[in-house]
mmCIF file of C-alpha atoms in Angstrom:
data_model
loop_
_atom_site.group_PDB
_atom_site.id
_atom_site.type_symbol
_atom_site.label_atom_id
_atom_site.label_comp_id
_atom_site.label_asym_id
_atom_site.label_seq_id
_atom_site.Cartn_x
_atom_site.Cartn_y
_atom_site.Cartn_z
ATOM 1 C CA UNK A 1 0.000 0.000 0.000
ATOM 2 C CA UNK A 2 0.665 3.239 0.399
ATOM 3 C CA UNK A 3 2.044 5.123 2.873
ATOM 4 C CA UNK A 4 3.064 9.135 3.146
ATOM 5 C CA UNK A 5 4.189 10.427 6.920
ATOM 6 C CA UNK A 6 4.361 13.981 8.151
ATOM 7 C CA UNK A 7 4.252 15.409 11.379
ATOM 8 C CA UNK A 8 1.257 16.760 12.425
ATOM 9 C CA UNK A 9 2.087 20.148 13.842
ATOM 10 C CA UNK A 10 4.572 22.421 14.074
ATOM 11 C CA UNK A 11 5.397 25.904 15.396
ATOM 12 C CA UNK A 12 8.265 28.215 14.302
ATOM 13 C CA UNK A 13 9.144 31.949 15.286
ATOM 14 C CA UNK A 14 9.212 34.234 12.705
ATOM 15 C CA UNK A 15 12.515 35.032 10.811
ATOM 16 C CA UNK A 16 13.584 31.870 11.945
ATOM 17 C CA UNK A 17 14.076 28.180 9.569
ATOM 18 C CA UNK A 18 11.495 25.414 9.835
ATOM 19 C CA UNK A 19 12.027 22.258 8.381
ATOM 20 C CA UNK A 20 9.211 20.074 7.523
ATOM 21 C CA UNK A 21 10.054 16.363 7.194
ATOM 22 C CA UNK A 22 8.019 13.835 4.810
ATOM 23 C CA UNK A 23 8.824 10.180 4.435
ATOM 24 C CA UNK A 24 6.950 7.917 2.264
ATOM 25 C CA UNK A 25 6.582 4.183 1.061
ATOM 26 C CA UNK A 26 5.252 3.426 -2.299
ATOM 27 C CA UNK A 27 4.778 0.806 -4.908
ATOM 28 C CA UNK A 28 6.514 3.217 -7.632
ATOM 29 C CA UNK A 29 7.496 6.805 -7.683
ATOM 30 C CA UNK A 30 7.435 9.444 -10.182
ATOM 31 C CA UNK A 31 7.911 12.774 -8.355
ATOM 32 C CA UNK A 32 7.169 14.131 -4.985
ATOM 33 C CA UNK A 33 5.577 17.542 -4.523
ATOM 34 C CA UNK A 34 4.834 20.084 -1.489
ATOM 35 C CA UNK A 35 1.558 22.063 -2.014
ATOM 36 C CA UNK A 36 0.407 24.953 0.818
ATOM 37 C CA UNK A 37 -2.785 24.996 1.719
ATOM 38 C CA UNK A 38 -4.263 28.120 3.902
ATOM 39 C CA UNK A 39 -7.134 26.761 5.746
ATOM 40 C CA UNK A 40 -10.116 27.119 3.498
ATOM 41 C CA UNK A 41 -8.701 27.307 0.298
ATOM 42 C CA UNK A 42 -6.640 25.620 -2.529
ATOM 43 C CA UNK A 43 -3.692 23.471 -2.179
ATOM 44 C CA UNK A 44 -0.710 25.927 -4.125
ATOM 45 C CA UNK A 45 1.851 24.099 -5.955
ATOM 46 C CA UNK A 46 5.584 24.978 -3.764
ATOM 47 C CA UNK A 47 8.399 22.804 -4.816
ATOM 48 C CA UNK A 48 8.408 19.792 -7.530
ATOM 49 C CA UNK A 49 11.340 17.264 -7.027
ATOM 50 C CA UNK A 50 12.424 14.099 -9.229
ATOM 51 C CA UNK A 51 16.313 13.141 -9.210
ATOM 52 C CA UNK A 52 17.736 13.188 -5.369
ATOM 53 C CA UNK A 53 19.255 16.956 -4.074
ATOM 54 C CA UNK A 54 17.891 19.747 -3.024
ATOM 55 C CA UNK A 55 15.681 22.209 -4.934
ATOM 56 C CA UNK A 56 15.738 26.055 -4.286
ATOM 57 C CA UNK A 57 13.075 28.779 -4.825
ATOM 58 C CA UNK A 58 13.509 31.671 -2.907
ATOM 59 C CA UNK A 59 12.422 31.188 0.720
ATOM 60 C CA UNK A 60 11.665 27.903 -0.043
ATOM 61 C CA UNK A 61 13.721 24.653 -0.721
ATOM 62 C CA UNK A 62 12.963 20.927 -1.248
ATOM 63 C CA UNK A 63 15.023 18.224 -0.507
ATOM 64 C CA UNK A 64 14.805 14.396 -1.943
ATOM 65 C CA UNK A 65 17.020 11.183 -0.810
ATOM 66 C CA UNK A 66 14.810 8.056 -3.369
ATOM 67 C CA UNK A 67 16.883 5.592 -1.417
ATOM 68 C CA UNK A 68 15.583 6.776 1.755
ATOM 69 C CA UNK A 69 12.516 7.729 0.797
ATOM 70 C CA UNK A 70 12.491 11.220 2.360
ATOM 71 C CA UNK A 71 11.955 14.817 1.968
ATOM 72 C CA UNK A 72 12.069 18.016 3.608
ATOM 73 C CA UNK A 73 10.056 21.003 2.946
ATOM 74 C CA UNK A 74 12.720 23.908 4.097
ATOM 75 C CA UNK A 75 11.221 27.740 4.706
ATOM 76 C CA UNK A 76 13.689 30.313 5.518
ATOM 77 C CA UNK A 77 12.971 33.670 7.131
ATOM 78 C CA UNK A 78 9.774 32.851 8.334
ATOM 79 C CA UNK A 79 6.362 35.149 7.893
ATOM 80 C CA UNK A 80 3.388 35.018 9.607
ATOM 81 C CA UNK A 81 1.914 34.526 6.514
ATOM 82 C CA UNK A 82 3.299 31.037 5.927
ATOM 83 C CA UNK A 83 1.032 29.670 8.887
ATOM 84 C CA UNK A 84 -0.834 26.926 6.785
ATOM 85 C CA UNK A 85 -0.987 23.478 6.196
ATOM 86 C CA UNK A 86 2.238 22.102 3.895
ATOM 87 C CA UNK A 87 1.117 19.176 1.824
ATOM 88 C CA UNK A 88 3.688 16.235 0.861
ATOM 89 C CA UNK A 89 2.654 14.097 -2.215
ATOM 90 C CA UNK A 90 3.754 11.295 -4.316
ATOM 91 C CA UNK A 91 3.563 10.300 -7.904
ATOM 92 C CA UNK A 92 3.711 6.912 -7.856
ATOM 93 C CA UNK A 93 2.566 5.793 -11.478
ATOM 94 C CA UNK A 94 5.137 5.479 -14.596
ATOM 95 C CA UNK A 95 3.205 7.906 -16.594
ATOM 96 C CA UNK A 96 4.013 11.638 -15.705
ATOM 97 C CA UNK A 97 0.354 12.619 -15.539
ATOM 98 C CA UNK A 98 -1.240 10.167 -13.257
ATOM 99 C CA UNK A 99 -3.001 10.807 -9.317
ATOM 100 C CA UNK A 100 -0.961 12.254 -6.771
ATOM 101 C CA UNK A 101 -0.800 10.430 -3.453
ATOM 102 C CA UNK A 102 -1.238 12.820 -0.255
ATOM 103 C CA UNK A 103 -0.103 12.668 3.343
ATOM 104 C CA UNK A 104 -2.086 14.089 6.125
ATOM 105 C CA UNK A 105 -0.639 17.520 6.062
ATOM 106 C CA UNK A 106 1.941 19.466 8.827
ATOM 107 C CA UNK A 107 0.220 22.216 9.667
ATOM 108 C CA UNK A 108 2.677 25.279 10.320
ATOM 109 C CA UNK A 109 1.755 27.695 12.918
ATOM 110 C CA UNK A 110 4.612 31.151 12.846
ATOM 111 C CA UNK A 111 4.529 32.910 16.120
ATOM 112 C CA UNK A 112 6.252 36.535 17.105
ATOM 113 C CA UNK B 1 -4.625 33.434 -17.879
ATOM 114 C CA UNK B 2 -7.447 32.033 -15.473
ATOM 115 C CA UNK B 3 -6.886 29.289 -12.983
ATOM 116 C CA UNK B 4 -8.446 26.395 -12.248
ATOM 117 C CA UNK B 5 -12.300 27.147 -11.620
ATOM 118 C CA UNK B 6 -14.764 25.209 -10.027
ATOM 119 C CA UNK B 7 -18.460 26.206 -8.753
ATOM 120 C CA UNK B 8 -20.544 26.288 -6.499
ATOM 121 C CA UNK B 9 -17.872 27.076 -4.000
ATOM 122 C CA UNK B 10 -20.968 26.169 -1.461
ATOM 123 C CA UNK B 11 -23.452 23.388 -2.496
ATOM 124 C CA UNK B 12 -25.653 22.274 0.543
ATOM 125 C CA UNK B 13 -28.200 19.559 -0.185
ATOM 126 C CA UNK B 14 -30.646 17.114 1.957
ATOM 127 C CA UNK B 15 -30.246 13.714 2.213
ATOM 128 C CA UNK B 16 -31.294 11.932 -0.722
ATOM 129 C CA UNK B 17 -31.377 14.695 -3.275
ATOM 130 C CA UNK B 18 -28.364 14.956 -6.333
ATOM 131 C CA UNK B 19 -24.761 17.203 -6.466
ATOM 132 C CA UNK B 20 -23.144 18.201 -9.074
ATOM 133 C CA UNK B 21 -19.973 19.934 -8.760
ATOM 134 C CA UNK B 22 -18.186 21.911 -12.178
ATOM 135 C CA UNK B 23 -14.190 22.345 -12.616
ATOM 136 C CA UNK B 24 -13.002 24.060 -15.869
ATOM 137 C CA UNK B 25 -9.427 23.568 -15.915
ATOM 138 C CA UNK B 26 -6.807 25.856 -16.713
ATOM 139 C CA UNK B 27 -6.286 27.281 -20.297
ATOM 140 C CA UNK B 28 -4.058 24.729 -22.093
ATOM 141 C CA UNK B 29 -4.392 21.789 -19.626
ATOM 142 C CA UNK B 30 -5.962 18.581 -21.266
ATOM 143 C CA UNK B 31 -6.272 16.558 -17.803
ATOM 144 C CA UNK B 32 -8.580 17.226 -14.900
ATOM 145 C CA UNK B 33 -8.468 15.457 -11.561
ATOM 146 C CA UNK B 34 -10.878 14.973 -9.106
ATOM 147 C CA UNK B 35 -9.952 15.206 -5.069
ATOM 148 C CA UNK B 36 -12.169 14.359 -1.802
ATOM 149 C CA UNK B 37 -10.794 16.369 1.568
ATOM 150 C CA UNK B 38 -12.537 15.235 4.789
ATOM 151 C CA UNK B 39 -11.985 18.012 8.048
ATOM 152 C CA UNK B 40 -8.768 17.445 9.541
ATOM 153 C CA UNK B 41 -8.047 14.611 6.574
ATOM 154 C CA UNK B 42 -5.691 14.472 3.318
ATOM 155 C CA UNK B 43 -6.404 14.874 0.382
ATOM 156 C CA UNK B 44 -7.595 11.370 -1.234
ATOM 157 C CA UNK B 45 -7.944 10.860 -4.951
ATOM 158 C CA UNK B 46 -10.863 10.250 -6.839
ATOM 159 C CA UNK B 47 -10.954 10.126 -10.876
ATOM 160 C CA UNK B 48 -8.473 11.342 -13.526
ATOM 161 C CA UNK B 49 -10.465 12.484 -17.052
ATOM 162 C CA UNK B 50 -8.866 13.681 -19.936
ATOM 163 C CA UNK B 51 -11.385 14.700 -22.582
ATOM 164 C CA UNK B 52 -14.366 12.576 -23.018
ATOM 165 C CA UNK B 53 -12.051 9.847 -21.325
ATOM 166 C CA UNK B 54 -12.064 8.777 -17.330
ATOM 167 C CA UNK B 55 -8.265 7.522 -17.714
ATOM 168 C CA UNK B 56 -8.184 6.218 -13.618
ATOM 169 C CA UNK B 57 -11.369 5.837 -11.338
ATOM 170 C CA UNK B 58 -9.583 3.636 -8.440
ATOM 171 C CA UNK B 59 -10.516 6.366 -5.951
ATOM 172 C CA UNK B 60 -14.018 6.602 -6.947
ATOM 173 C CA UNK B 61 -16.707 5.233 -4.712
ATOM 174 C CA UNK B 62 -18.645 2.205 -6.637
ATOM 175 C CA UNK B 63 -21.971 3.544 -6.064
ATOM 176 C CA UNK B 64 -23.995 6.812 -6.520
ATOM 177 C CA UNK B 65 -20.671 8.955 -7.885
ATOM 178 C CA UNK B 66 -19.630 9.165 -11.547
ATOM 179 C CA UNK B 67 -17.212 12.262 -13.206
ATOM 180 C CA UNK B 68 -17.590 12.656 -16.750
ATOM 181 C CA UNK B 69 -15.342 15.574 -19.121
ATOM 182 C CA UNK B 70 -17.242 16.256 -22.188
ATOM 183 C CA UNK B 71 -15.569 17.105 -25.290
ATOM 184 C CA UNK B 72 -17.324 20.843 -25.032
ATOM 185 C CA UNK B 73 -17.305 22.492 -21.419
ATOM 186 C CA UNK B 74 -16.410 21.678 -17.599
ATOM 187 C CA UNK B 75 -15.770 18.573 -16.264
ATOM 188 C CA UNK B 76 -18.841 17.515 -13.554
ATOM 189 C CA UNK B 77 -18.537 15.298 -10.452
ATOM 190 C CA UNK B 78 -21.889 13.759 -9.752
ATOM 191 C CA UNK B 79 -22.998 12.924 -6.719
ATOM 192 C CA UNK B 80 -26.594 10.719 -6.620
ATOM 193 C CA UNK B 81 -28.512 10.490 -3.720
ATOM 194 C CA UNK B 82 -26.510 11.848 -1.685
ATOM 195 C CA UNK B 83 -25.944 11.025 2.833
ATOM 196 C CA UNK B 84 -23.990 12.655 5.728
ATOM 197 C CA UNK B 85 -20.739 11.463 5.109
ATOM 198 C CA UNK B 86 -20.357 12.791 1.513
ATOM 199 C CA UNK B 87 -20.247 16.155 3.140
ATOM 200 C CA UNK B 88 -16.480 17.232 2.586
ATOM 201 C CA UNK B 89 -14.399 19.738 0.492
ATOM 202 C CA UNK B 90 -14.417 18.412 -3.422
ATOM 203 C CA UNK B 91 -11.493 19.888 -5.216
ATOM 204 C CA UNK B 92 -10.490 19.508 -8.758
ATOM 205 C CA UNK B 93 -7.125 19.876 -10.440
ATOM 206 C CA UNK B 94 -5.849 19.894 -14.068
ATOM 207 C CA UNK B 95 -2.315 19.866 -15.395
ATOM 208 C CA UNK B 96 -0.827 20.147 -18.743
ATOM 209 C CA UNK B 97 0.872 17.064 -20.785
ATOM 210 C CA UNK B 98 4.318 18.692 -20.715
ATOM 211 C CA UNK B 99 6.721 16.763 -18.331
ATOM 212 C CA UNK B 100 6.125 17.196 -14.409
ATOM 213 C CA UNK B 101 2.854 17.580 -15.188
ATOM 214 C CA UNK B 102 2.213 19.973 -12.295
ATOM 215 C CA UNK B 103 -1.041 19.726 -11.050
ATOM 216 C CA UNK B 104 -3.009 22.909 -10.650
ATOM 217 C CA UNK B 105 -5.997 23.387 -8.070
ATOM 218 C CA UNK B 106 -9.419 25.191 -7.968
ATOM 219 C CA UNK B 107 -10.642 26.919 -4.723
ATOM 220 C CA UNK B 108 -12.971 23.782 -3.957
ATOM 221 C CA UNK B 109 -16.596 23.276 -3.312
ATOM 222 C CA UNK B 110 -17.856 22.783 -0.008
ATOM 223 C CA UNK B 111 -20.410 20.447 -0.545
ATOM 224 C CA UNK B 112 -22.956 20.391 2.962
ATOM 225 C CA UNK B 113 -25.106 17.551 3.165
ATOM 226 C CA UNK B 114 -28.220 18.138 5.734
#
């Protein structure tokens, strides 16, 4: 089966780094994403990663190990706007448009 | 360049009576997705259409749902006869057929069931 873990919660000052661990076990894989989802509204596409490193878009950076089967979600200089929910998904099918396969969801609270 | 749009963004029905829930995809994107979010849940998958085709349906309940995307207009989830538990955030997503194949999402519809 399938199987995507993230924590459930976590809090972070703002200006400061969060990191936001995802581990998962599938049957194949074909890409993991993050998505951010304020509460409410629609998941937004963040970070897309296929080959194993680390990804970088401004604030935010994604992180892959395929042999481990992990990920990290990294947000620098935190905001109060980045309190949401940060979604970790899998592709898990050969072909590169196929279902995504969700975990649960960290949601991110940023404090003062 | 419009996003993904999907309406009613609140549907409440009784017990019993039909839903029907609209996504156009985004300009360009040939592939529409169909997603089920339960409070304090994940996002679980439902169908993947491309035009006038359901290419994957594993997510789909058996009974009373079906998701058609006609060669002319939105895609529709269907929901027939509808009970408590169907209540939950639909949302649809559609993605291009470039590699990646980033999937785009609508705002959702809330769908209420009384």
């Amino acid at each position: 089966g399938q199987n995507i873990d993230q924590p459930t919660e976590m809090t972070a000052t703002e200006g400061a780094i969060v990191q936001i661990n995802c581990t998962y076990q599938t049957s194949g894989f074909n890409g993991l994403f993050w998505y951010q989802q304020h509460a409410g509204e629609a998941p937004t596409f963040l970070s897309y990663n296929v080959l194993d490193g680390l990804e970088e878009k401004g604030r935010f950076s994604s992180f892959l190990s395929r042999s481990k089967g992990y990920s990290y979600l990294l947000l620098k200089e935190l905001q109060m706007k980045d309190s949401a929910s940060y979604l970790c998904a899998v592709r898990d099918n050969p072909g590169t448009a196929s279902k995504l396969t969700f975990g649960t969801g960290t949601r991110l609270q940023v404090t003062l | 360049n419009a996003g993904v749009m999907q309406n009613p963004r609140h549907l409440v029905r009784r017990r019993g009576q039909e839903a029907r829930l609209r996504c156009s995809p985004m300009k360009g994107h040939s592939h529409v997705y169909w997603y089920r979010q339960l409070p304090e849940e994940g996002l679980k998958f439902m169908v993947y259409l491309q035009k006038e085709n359901i290419i994957d349906e594993s997510g789909m309940p058996k009974e009373r749902f079906s998701a058609e995307f006609p060669k002319e207009g939105p895609s529709i989830l269907r929901i027939q006869q509808v009970v408590r538990g169907d209540s939950a955030a639909y949302f649809c997503a559609s993605s291009p057929s470039v590699p990646a194949n980033i999937q785009y999402f609508g705002a959702g519809t809330r769908l209420s069931v009384l």
